[in-house]
Coordinates of C-alpha atoms in Angstrom, one line a residue:
M1 CA -84.1 67.0 98.9
A2 CA -80.9 68.7 100.3
E3 CA -80.6 70.6 97.0
G4 CA -84.1 72.0 97.5
K5 CA -83.3 73.2 101.0
A6 CA -80.1 74.8 99.8
Y7 CA -82.1 76.6 97.1
H8 CA -84.6 77.9 99.6
R9 CA -81.8 79.2 101.8
W10 CA -80.2 81.1 98.9
F11 CA -83.6 82.5 98.0
Y12 CA -84.1 84.0 101.5
I13 CA -80.6 85.3 102.0
P14 CA -80.9 88.4 99.8
W15 CA -84.2 89.3 101.5
T16 CA -82.7 88.8 104.9
V17 CA -79.8 91.1 104.0
A18 CA -82.2 93.7 102.6
A19 CA -84.2 93.6 105.8
V20 CA -81.2 94.0 108.0
I21 CA -80.0 97.0 105.9
F22 CA -83.5 98.5 106.1
V23 CA -83.7 98.2 109.8
A24 CA -80.1 99.6 110.2
Y25 CA -81.0 102.5 108.0
F26 CA -84.2 103.1 109.9
M27 CA -82.3 103.1 113.2
L28 CA -79.8 105.6 111.7
W29 CA -82.7 107.8 110.6
R30 CA -84.2 107.7 114.1
Y31 CA -80.9 108.5 115.6
G32 CA -80.4 111.4 113.3
A33 CA -83.9 112.7 114.1
S34 CA -83.1 112.6 117.8
E35 CA -79.8 114.3 117.3
M36 CA -81.5 117.2 115.4
K37 CA -84.0 117.7 118.1
T38 CA -81.2 117.7 120.7
A39 CA -79.2 120.2 118.6
V40 CA -82.2 122.5 118.3
G41 CA -82.7 122.5 122.1
E42 CA -79.0 123.2 122.7
W43 CA -79.0 126.0 120.1
V44 CA -82.0 127.6 121.8
E45 CA -80.3 127.5 125.2
D46 CA -77.1 129.0 123.7
Q47 CA -79.0 131.9 122.1
R48 CA -80.9 132.6 125.3
A49 CA -77.7 132.7 127.2
A50 CA -76.3 135.2 124.7
G51 CA -79.3 137.5 125.4
F52 CA -81.6 136.7 122.6
Y53 CA -85.3 135.8 123.0
V54 CA -86.1 132.4 121.4
S55 CA -89.3 130.4 121.5
H56 CA -91.0 127.6 119.4
G57 CA -93.8 125.1 119.4
A58 CA -93.8 121.4 118.6
L59 CA -90.9 119.6 116.9
K60 CA -92.0 117.0 114.4
T61 CA -89.9 114.7 112.1
D62 CA -90.7 113.1 108.8
G63 CA -89.2 112.5 105.4
F64 CA -88.2 108.8 105.8
P65 CA -86.5 107.2 103.9
F66 CA -84.9 109.9 101.6
F67 CA -84.6 112.8 103.9
L68 CA -84.4 113.7 107.6
R69 CA -86.8 116.5 108.0
L70 CA -87.5 118.4 111.2
H71 CA -90.5 120.8 111.3
I72 CA -90.4 123.5 114.0
D73 CA -93.8 125.1 114.7
E74 CA -94.1 128.9 115.4
P75 CA -90.3 129.7 115.7
H76 CA -89.6 133.2 117.1
I77 CA -86.2 134.8 117.7
S78 CA -85.3 138.4 118.4
S79 CA -82.8 140.7 119.8
P80 CA -85.0 143.0 121.8
G81 CA -85.2 146.5 120.3
A82 CA -83.0 145.6 117.3
W83 CA -84.6 142.9 115.2
D84 CA -87.3 140.3 115.4
W85 CA -88.2 137.3 113.1
R86 CA -91.0 134.7 113.3
T87 CA -93.1 132.4 111.0
E88 CA -95.6 129.6 111.3
R89 CA -93.3 126.7 110.5
L90 CA -89.6 126.3 109.8
T91 CA -88.3 123.1 108.2
I92 CA -84.8 121.7 108.5
D93 CA -83.7 119.1 105.9
A94 CA -80.6 116.9 106.1
L95 CA -79.4 113.5 104.9
P96 CA -79.7 110.8 107.6
Y97 CA -76.1 109.8 107.1
D98 CA -74.7 113.3 107.0
L99 CA -75.7 116.0 109.4
N100 CA -72.9 118.3 108.3
K101 CA -75.3 120.2 106.0
L102 CA -78.6 121.6 107.2
I103 CA -81.1 123.3 104.8
F104 CA -83.7 125.7 106.4
S105 CA -86.8 126.6 104.5
T106 CA -90.3 127.9 104.9
R107 CA -93.3 128.6 102.6
D108 CA -95.2 130.5 105.2
E109 CA -95.4 134.2 105.7
Q110 CA -92.5 135.6 107.7
E111 CA -92.8 138.6 110.0
V112 CA -89.5 140.6 110.2
F113 CA -88.7 143.7 112.3
L114 CA -85.6 145.8 111.9
D115 CA -84.9 148.8 114.0
G116 CA -85.0 151.8 111.6
A117 CA -86.6 149.8 108.8
G118 CA -90.0 148.9 110.4
R119 CA -92.0 145.7 110.5
W120 CA -92.4 143.8 107.3
R121 CA -94.5 140.8 106.2
V122 CA -92.6 138.7 103.7
N123 CA -93.7 135.9 101.4
A124 CA -91.5 134.0 99.0
D125 CA -92.1 131.2 96.4
D126 CA -88.6 129.9 97.4
F127 CA -86.8 130.6 100.6
R128 CA -83.9 128.4 101.6
V129 CA -80.9 128.9 103.9
S130 CA -78.2 126.3 104.3
I131 CA -75.3 125.9 106.7
A132 CA -72.6 123.3 105.9
N133 CA -69.2 122.2 107.1
D134 CA -66.5 122.6 104.4
K135 CA -63.1 121.0 104.3
K136 CA -61.4 124.0 102.6
R137 CA -63.4 126.9 104.2
D138 CA -64.5 125.4 107.6
W139 CA -68.2 126.5 106.9
V140 CA -70.4 127.9 104.2
F141 CA -73.6 129.9 104.7
A142 CA -75.8 130.1 101.6
T143 CA -79.2 131.6 100.8
T144 CA -81.6 131.2 97.8
I145 CA -84.7 133.3 97.5
G146 CA -87.1 133.5 94.6
G147 CA -90.3 135.4 94.0
A148 CA -90.2 137.4 97.2
K149 CA -92.7 140.1 98.1
A150 CA -92.8 142.2 101.3
R151 CA -95.1 144.8 102.8
R152 CA -94.3 147.2 105.6
E153 CA -97.0 147.4 108.2
E154 CA -96.4 151.1 109.3
D155 CA -97.0 152.7 105.9
G156 CA -97.8 150.0 103.3
A157 CA -94.4 150.3 101.6
I158 CA -93.9 147.4 99.1
A159 CA -90.7 145.6 98.1
S160 CA -90.1 142.7 95.8
L161 CA -87.2 140.6 94.6
G162 CA -87.1 138.3 91.6
S163 CA -84.2 136.2 92.8
L164 CA -81.3 136.3 95.3
V165 CA -78.4 133.8 95.6
F166 CA -75.5 134.4 97.9
D167 CA -72.9 132.5 99.9
L168 CA -70.7 133.6 102.8
A169 CA -67.7 131.7 104.0
P170 CA -64.2 132.1 105.3
A171 CA -61.5 132.5 102.6
E172 CA -59.6 129.3 101.8
T173 CA -56.2 130.9 102.4
D174 CA -57.1 133.1 105.4
R175 CA -59.7 132.1 108.0
T176 CA -59.8 135.7 109.4
A177 CA -61.2 136.9 106.0
L178 CA -64.8 136.4 104.8
T179 CA -65.8 136.1 101.2
L180 CA -69.3 137.0 99.8
N181 CA -70.7 136.1 96.4
L182 CA -74.1 137.6 95.6
L183 CA -76.4 137.7 92.6
A184 CA -79.8 139.5 92.8
T185 CA -82.3 140.3 90.1
D186 CA -85.4 142.5 89.7
A187 CA -85.3 144.4 93.0
H188 CA -88.1 146.9 93.6
I189 CA -89.2 149.1 96.4
N190 CA -92.0 151.6 96.6
A191 CA -92.4 153.8 99.7
G192 CA -94.1 157.1 100.1
G193 CA -95.1 157.3 96.5
A194 CA -91.5 157.0 95.3
G195 CA -90.2 153.9 93.6
M196 CA -86.7 152.5 93.3
R197 CA -85.5 149.5 91.4
L198 CA -82.4 147.6 90.2
D199 CA -82.5 145.1 87.4
K200 CA -79.4 143.2 88.4
V201 CA -76.5 143.3 90.9
Q202 CA -73.7 140.8 91.1
T203 CA -70.6 141.1 93.3
N204 CA -67.7 139.2 94.8
L205 CA -66.3 140.7 98.0
A206 CA -63.7 139.8 100.6
V207 CA -63.4 141.3 104.1
T208 CA -60.2 140.9 106.0
E209 CA -59.9 140.9 109.8
A210 CA -63.5 139.9 109.9
Y211 CA -63.3 139.2 113.7
A212 CA -63.2 143.0 114.3
L213 CA -66.1 144.0 112.1
G214 CA -68.3 144.9 115.0
D215 CA -66.0 147.7 116.1
P216 CA -65.0 150.1 113.2
A217 CA -62.0 151.5 115.1
L218 CA -60.7 148.1 116.0
W219 CA -61.2 146.9 112.4
R220 CA -59.3 149.9 111.0
G221 CA -56.5 149.4 113.6
A222 CA -56.2 145.8 112.7
G223 CA -55.7 146.7 109.0
G224 CA -59.1 145.5 107.9
A225 CA -60.0 146.1 104.3
L226 CA -62.9 145.4 101.9
H227 CA -61.7 144.0 98.6
V228 CA -64.3 144.5 95.9
N229 CA -63.0 141.8 93.5
G230 CA -65.9 142.4 91.2
F231 CA -69.1 144.4 91.2
F232 CA -71.7 144.8 88.4
A233 CA -75.0 146.5 88.3
Q234 CA -77.6 147.0 85.6
L235 CA -80.5 149.4 85.5
D236 CA -82.4 150.0 82.2
E237 CA -79.7 150.8 79.6
G238 CA -77.1 151.6 82.3
R239 CA -74.2 149.4 83.2
F240 CA -71.8 149.9 86.1
A241 CA -68.7 147.7 86.9
A242 CA -66.2 148.3 89.6
A243 CA -63.3 146.7 91.5
G244 CA -60.9 148.0 94.1
T245 CA -60.2 148.1 97.8
L246 CA -61.9 150.2 100.6
F247 CA -61.0 151.0 104.2
F248 CA -62.3 153.1 107.1
D249 CA -60.9 156.5 107.8
G250 CA -60.4 157.9 111.3
E251 CA -64.1 158.9 111.6
G252 CA -65.3 155.4 110.5
R253 CA -66.2 156.4 107.0
P254 CA -65.3 154.4 103.8
K255 CA -62.3 155.6 101.9
G256 CA -60.3 154.2 99.0
E257 CA -60.6 154.0 95.2
L258 CA -62.6 151.8 92.8
K259 CA -61.7 151.4 89.1
T260 CA -65.0 151.6 87.2
E261 CA -66.5 151.4 83.8
V262 CA -69.9 153.0 83.3
I263 CA -72.3 153.0 80.4
A264 CA -75.3 155.4 80.6
P265 CA -74.6 156.6 84.2
A266 CA -77.8 158.7 84.6
P267 CA -80.1 155.9 85.9
F268 CA -77.6 155.0 88.7
I269 CA -77.0 158.6 89.7
R270 CA -80.8 159.2 90.0
L271 CA -81.0 156.0 92.0
L272 CA -78.5 157.3 94.5
G273 CA -80.5 160.5 94.8
Q274 CA -83.7 158.5 95.4
A275 CA -81.8 156.5 98.1
G276 CA -80.9 159.7 99.9
A277 CA -77.2 159.6 99.1
M278 CA -77.5 163.2 97.9
S279 CA -80.2 165.7 97.1
E280 CA -82.3 165.5 94.0
E281 CA -80.8 168.7 92.7
E282 CA -77.3 167.3 93.1
A283 CA -78.3 164.0 91.5
D284 CA -79.8 165.9 88.4
S285 CA -76.6 168.0 88.1
A286 CA -74.3 164.9 88.5
A287 CA -76.3 162.9 86.0
A288 CA -76.1 165.6 83.4
S289 CA -72.3 166.1 83.9
L290 CA -71.5 162.3 83.8
T291 CA -73.8 161.7 80.8
L292 CA -71.9 164.4 78.8
A293 CA -68.6 162.9 79.9
S294 CA -69.8 159.4 78.9
I295 CA -70.8 160.7 75.4
A296 CA -67.5 162.4 75.0
A297 CA -65.7 159.2 75.9
G298 CA -67.6 157.3 73.2
G299 CA -70.4 155.9 75.3
K300 CA -68.3 154.2 78.0
L301 CA -66.9 156.2 80.9
T302 CA -63.8 154.7 82.4
A303 CA -62.8 156.6 85.6
P304 CA -62.2 155.8 89.3
V305 CA -64.7 156.3 92.1
E306 CA -62.8 158.0 94.9
L307 CA -64.1 157.8 98.4
K308 CA -62.6 160.3 100.8
D309 CA -63.5 163.0 103.3
G310 CA -67.1 161.7 103.6
A311 CA -68.0 161.8 99.9
A312 CA -67.7 159.7 96.8
H313 CA -66.7 161.2 93.4
L314 CA -66.8 159.7 89.9
A315 CA -64.6 161.4 87.4
G316 CA -64.4 164.4 89.7
V317 CA -68.2 164.6 90.1
K318 CA -69.7 164.0 93.6
I319 CA -72.2 161.1 93.5
A320 CA -72.8 160.4 97.2
D321 CA -72.3 161.6 100.7
L322 CA -70.9 158.8 102.8
P323 CA -72.3 157.7 106.2

């Protein structure tokens, strides 16, 4: 009889332990949900105190047991007169036992306004932004966008993007420097009957003295520099690769030198003309000159891009007026 009771006790112990673990995990999940709601409220107040306009609707949580998911209805944030962003619902995902990484996403249409660029309505198959604590770099901000399309309300201009992946974070060896890794594919824009596109762009950048970026004069005085550790662009048969270091001159314009390798430069030069970096006549002339130089060099033009006195020159040919 005693052996039977002992058997039943051993039978129930695993289920009791499992129940205790489940309840503890559920309480942890509830605590995490409460913390996320509190953090959103504190963030909203901080942004309002900084001069931004912020509003939102209901906050709802779900995702138990695998995720801690917070839905924010009708989020809206803006810097009056400068930019504005809103959507129907923003979702924040995290692990219940680790709130050090938050993933923001939305499948709804986004309305974006940028001063000088107009108001756009944006839709994307995949739109995710994450913010995470990092032991080596303090924090990492990352974005993944796929299948994005946008339309400008003012004139019906259309833009699209096949994919975009980038991360921004302090450098491991210098917290005053920021590093950016970016890869974008199939970028298109059509405005006013003119179209521009870029098949691929990939880059690795590092900006020193990042704390002074908001003031060009202060950044230049602090010795700030933009290190282009690698840049690659592809357009049709054209290939463009560059690396080097850029600074600001006394008038706040980029200066410096980039080592480059260019195959079939004409598509890139015409793209600069379409973007307004120089006139169409200048672009046609530069494209013809650089194409001949490329042919003479065996198909690959290896020459520096020099940025000085408000202009950029490739192999002695002006390819852009600098802002």
